[in-house]
mmCIF file of C-alpha atoms in Angstrom:
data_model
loop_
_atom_site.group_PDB
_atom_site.id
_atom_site.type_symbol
_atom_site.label_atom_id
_atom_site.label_comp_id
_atom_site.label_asym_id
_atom_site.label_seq_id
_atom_site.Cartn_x
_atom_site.Cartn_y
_atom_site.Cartn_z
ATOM 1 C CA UNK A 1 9.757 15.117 -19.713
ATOM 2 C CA UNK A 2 9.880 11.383 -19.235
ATOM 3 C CA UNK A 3 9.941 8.899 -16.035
ATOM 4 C CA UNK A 4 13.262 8.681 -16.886
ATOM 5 C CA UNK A 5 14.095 12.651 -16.877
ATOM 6 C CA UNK A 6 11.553 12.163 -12.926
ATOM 7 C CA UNK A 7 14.754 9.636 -11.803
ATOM 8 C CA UNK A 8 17.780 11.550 -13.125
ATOM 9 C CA UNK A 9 16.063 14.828 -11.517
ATOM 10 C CA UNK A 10 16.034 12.553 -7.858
ATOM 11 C CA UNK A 11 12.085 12.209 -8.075
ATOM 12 C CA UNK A 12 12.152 9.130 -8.507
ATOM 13 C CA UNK A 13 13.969 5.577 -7.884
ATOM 14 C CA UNK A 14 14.277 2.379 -9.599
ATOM 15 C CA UNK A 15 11.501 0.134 -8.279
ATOM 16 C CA UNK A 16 10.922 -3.857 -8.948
ATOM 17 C CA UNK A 17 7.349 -4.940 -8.319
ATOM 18 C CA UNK A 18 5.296 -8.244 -8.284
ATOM 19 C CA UNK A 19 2.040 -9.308 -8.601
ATOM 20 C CA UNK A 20 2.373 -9.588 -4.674
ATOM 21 C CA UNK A 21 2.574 -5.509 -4.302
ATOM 22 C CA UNK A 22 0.507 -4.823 -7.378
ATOM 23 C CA UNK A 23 -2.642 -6.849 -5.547
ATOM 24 C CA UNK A 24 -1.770 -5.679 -2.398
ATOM 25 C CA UNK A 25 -2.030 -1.668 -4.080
ATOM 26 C CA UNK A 26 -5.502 -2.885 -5.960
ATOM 27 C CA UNK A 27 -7.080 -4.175 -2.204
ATOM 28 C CA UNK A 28 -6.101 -0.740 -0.448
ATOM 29 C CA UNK A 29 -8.085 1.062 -3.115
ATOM 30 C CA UNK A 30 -10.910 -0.777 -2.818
ATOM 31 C CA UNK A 31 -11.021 -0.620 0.532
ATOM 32 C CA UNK A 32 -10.444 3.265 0.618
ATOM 33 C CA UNK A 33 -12.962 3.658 -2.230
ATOM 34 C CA UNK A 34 -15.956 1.687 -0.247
ATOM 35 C CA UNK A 35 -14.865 4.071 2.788
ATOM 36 C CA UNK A 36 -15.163 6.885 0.741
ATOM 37 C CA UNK A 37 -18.727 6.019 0.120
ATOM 38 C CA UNK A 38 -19.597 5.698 3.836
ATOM 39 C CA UNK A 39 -22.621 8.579 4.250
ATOM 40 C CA UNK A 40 -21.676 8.009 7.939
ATOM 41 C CA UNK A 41 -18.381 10.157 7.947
ATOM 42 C CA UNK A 42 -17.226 13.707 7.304
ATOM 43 C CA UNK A 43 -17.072 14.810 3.976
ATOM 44 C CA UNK A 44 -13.408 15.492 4.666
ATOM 45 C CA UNK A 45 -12.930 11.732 6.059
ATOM 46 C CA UNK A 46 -14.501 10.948 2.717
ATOM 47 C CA UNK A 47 -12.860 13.178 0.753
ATOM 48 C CA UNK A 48 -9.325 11.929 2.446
ATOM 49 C CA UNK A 49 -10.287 8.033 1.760
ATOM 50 C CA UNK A 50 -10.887 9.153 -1.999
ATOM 51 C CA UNK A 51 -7.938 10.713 -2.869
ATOM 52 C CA UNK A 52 -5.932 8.464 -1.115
ATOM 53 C CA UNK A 53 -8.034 5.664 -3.054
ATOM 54 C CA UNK A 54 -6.406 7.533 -6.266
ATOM 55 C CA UNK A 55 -2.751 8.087 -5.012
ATOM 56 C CA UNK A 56 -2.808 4.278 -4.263
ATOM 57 C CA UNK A 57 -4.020 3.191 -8.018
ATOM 58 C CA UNK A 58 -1.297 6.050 -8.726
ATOM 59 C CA UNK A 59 1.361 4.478 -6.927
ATOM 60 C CA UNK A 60 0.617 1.101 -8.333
ATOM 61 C CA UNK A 61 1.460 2.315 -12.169
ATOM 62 C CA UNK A 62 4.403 3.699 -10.910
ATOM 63 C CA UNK A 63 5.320 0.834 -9.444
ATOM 64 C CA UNK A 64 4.369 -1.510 -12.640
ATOM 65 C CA UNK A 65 6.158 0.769 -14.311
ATOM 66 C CA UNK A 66 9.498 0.372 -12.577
ATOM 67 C CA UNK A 67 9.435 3.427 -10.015
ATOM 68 C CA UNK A 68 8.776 4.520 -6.717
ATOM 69 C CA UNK A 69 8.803 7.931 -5.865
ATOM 70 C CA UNK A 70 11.882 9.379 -4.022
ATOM 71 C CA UNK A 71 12.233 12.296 -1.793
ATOM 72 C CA UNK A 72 10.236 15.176 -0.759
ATOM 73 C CA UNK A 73 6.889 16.027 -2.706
ATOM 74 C CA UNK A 74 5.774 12.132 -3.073
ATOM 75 C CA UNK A 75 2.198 13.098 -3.138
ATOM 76 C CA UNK A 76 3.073 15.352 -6.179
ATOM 77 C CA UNK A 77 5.113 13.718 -8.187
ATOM 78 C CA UNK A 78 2.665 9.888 -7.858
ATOM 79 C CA UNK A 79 0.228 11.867 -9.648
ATOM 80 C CA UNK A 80 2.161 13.680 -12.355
ATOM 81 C CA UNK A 81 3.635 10.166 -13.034
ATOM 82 C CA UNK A 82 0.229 9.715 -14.700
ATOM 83 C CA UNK A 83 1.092 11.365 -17.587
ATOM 84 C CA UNK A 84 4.042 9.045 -18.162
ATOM 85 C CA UNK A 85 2.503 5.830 -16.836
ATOM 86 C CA UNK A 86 -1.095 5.371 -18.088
ATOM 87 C CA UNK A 87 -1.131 8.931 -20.500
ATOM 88 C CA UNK A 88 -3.575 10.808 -18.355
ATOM 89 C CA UNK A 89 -4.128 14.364 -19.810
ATOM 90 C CA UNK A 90 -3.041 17.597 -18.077
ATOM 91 C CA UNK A 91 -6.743 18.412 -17.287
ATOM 92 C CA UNK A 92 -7.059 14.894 -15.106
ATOM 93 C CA UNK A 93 -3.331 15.894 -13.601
ATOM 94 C CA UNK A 94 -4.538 19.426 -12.614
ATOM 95 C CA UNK A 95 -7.375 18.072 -10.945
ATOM 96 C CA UNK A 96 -5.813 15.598 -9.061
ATOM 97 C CA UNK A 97 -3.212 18.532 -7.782
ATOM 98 C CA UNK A 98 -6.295 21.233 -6.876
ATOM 99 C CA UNK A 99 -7.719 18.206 -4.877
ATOM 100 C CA UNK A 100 -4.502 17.099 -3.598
ATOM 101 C CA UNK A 101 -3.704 20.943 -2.325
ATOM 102 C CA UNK A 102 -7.366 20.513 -0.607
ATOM 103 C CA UNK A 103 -6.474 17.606 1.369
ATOM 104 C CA UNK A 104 -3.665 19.118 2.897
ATOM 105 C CA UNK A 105 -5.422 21.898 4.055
ATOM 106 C CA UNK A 106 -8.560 19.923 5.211
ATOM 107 C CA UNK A 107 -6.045 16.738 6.508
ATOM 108 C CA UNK A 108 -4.070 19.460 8.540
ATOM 109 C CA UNK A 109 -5.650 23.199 8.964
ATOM 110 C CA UNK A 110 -9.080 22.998 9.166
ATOM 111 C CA UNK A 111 -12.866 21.393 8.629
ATOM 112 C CA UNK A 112 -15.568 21.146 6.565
ATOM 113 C CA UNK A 113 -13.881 22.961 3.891
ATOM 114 C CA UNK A 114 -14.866 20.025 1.697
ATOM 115 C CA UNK A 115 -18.034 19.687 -0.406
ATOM 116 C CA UNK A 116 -20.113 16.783 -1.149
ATOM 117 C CA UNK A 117 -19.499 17.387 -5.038
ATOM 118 C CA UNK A 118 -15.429 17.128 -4.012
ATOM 119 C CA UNK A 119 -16.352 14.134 -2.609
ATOM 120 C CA UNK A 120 -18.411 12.695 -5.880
ATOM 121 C CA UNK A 121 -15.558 14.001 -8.241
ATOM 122 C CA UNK A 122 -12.739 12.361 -6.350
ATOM 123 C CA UNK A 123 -14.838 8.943 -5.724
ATOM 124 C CA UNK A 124 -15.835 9.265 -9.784
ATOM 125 C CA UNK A 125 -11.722 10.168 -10.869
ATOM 126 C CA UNK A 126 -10.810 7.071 -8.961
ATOM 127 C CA UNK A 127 -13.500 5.024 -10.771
ATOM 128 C CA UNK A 128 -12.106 6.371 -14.068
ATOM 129 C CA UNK A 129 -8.734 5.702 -13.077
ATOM 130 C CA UNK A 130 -9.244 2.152 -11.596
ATOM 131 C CA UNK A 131 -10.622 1.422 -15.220
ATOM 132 C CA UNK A 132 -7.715 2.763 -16.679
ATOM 133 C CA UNK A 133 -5.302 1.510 -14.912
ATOM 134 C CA UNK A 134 -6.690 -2.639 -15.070
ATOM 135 C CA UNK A 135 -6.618 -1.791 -18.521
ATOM 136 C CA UNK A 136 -2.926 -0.628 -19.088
ATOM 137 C CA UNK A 137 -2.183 -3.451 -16.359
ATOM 138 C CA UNK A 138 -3.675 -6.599 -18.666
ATOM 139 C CA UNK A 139 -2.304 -4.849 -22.071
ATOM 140 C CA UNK A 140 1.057 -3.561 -20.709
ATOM 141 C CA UNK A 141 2.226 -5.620 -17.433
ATOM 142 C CA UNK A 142 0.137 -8.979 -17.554
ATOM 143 C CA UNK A 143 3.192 -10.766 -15.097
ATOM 144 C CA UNK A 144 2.150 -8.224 -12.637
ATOM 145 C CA UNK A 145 -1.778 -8.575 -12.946
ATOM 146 C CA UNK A 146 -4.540 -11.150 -14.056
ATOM 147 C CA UNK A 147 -8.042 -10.733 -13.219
#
C-alpha cells in the first residue's frame, strides 16, 4: 500500500501546500502541545490537546507530501499516512489508533477515562514526531520549511 493506492481507494485527494499552511500546521501544534501540558485541566482536556497536537504534525506531512485526506475516517487515515509520509513503524501507527479510539470515547461518551500516563505518552509521541517530522521537512520538502 502506497499514498498513491490511499487516493485511488478515495482516502485521499491531491493537495498543494506552501510554506504558508506548513507554518500555520507547525504553530497549532505548539500551541496544542503547551495546552497539553497545562496541570490546570482534565486529563481528558489534556489528553484531547495531545492527540490533536499529533494529528496536526500528521496532517502537515500529508500535506508536504501532496495529500489531504478525503472522506469519512479522516482521523484514521492522517495517521496511517505516517507510514507512507515520514516511515513511522506499525507499533507508533497502532498506538496512535488505541489513543485515537480513546479520544472518541472520552471526547464524546464519557470522563475521566483517561490516565495521566495517556497523557505523558501522547505529549512524548508528539515530541518524537515533531522531531521527525522537522527532520523529513528540511531533508525532503525544504520550499515548504526553513527553520
Amino acid at each position: 500500500m502506497s499514498l498513491e493506492d490511499l487516493l485511488i481507494e478515495g482516502h485521499l485527494k491531491r493537495h498543494r501546500s506552501s510554506r504558508r499552511e506548513i507554518g500555520q500546521l507547525l504553530d497549532v501544534f505548539k500551541r496544542d502541545i503547551t495546552d497539553a501540558r497545562i496541570t490546570g485541566l482534565s486529563l481528558d482536556r489534556q489528553f484531547e490537546s495531545a492527540y490533536n497536537a499529533v494529528l496536526i504534525l500528521s496532517k502537515a506531512a500529508l500535506a508536504a507530501s501532496g495529500y489531504r485526506t478525503s472522506g469519512e475516517g479522516n482521523h484514521y487515515w492522517t495517521i496511517k499516512s505516517l507510514l507512507f509520509t515520514l516511515g513511522m513503524n506499525d507499533i507508533f501507527i497502532n498506538t496512535l489508533n488505541k489513543f485515537r479510539h480513546i479520544r472518541n470515547v472520552s471526547n464524546y461518551e464519557m470522563t475521566g477515562m483517561v490516565s495521566k500516563k495517556e497523557v505523558k505518552e501522547m505529549i512524548s509521541l508528539g515530541e518524537e514526531l515533531y522531531t521527525r517530522l522537522i527532520k523529513w521537512l528540511e531533508e525532503n520538502q525544504s520550499d515548504l520549511f526553513t527553520t
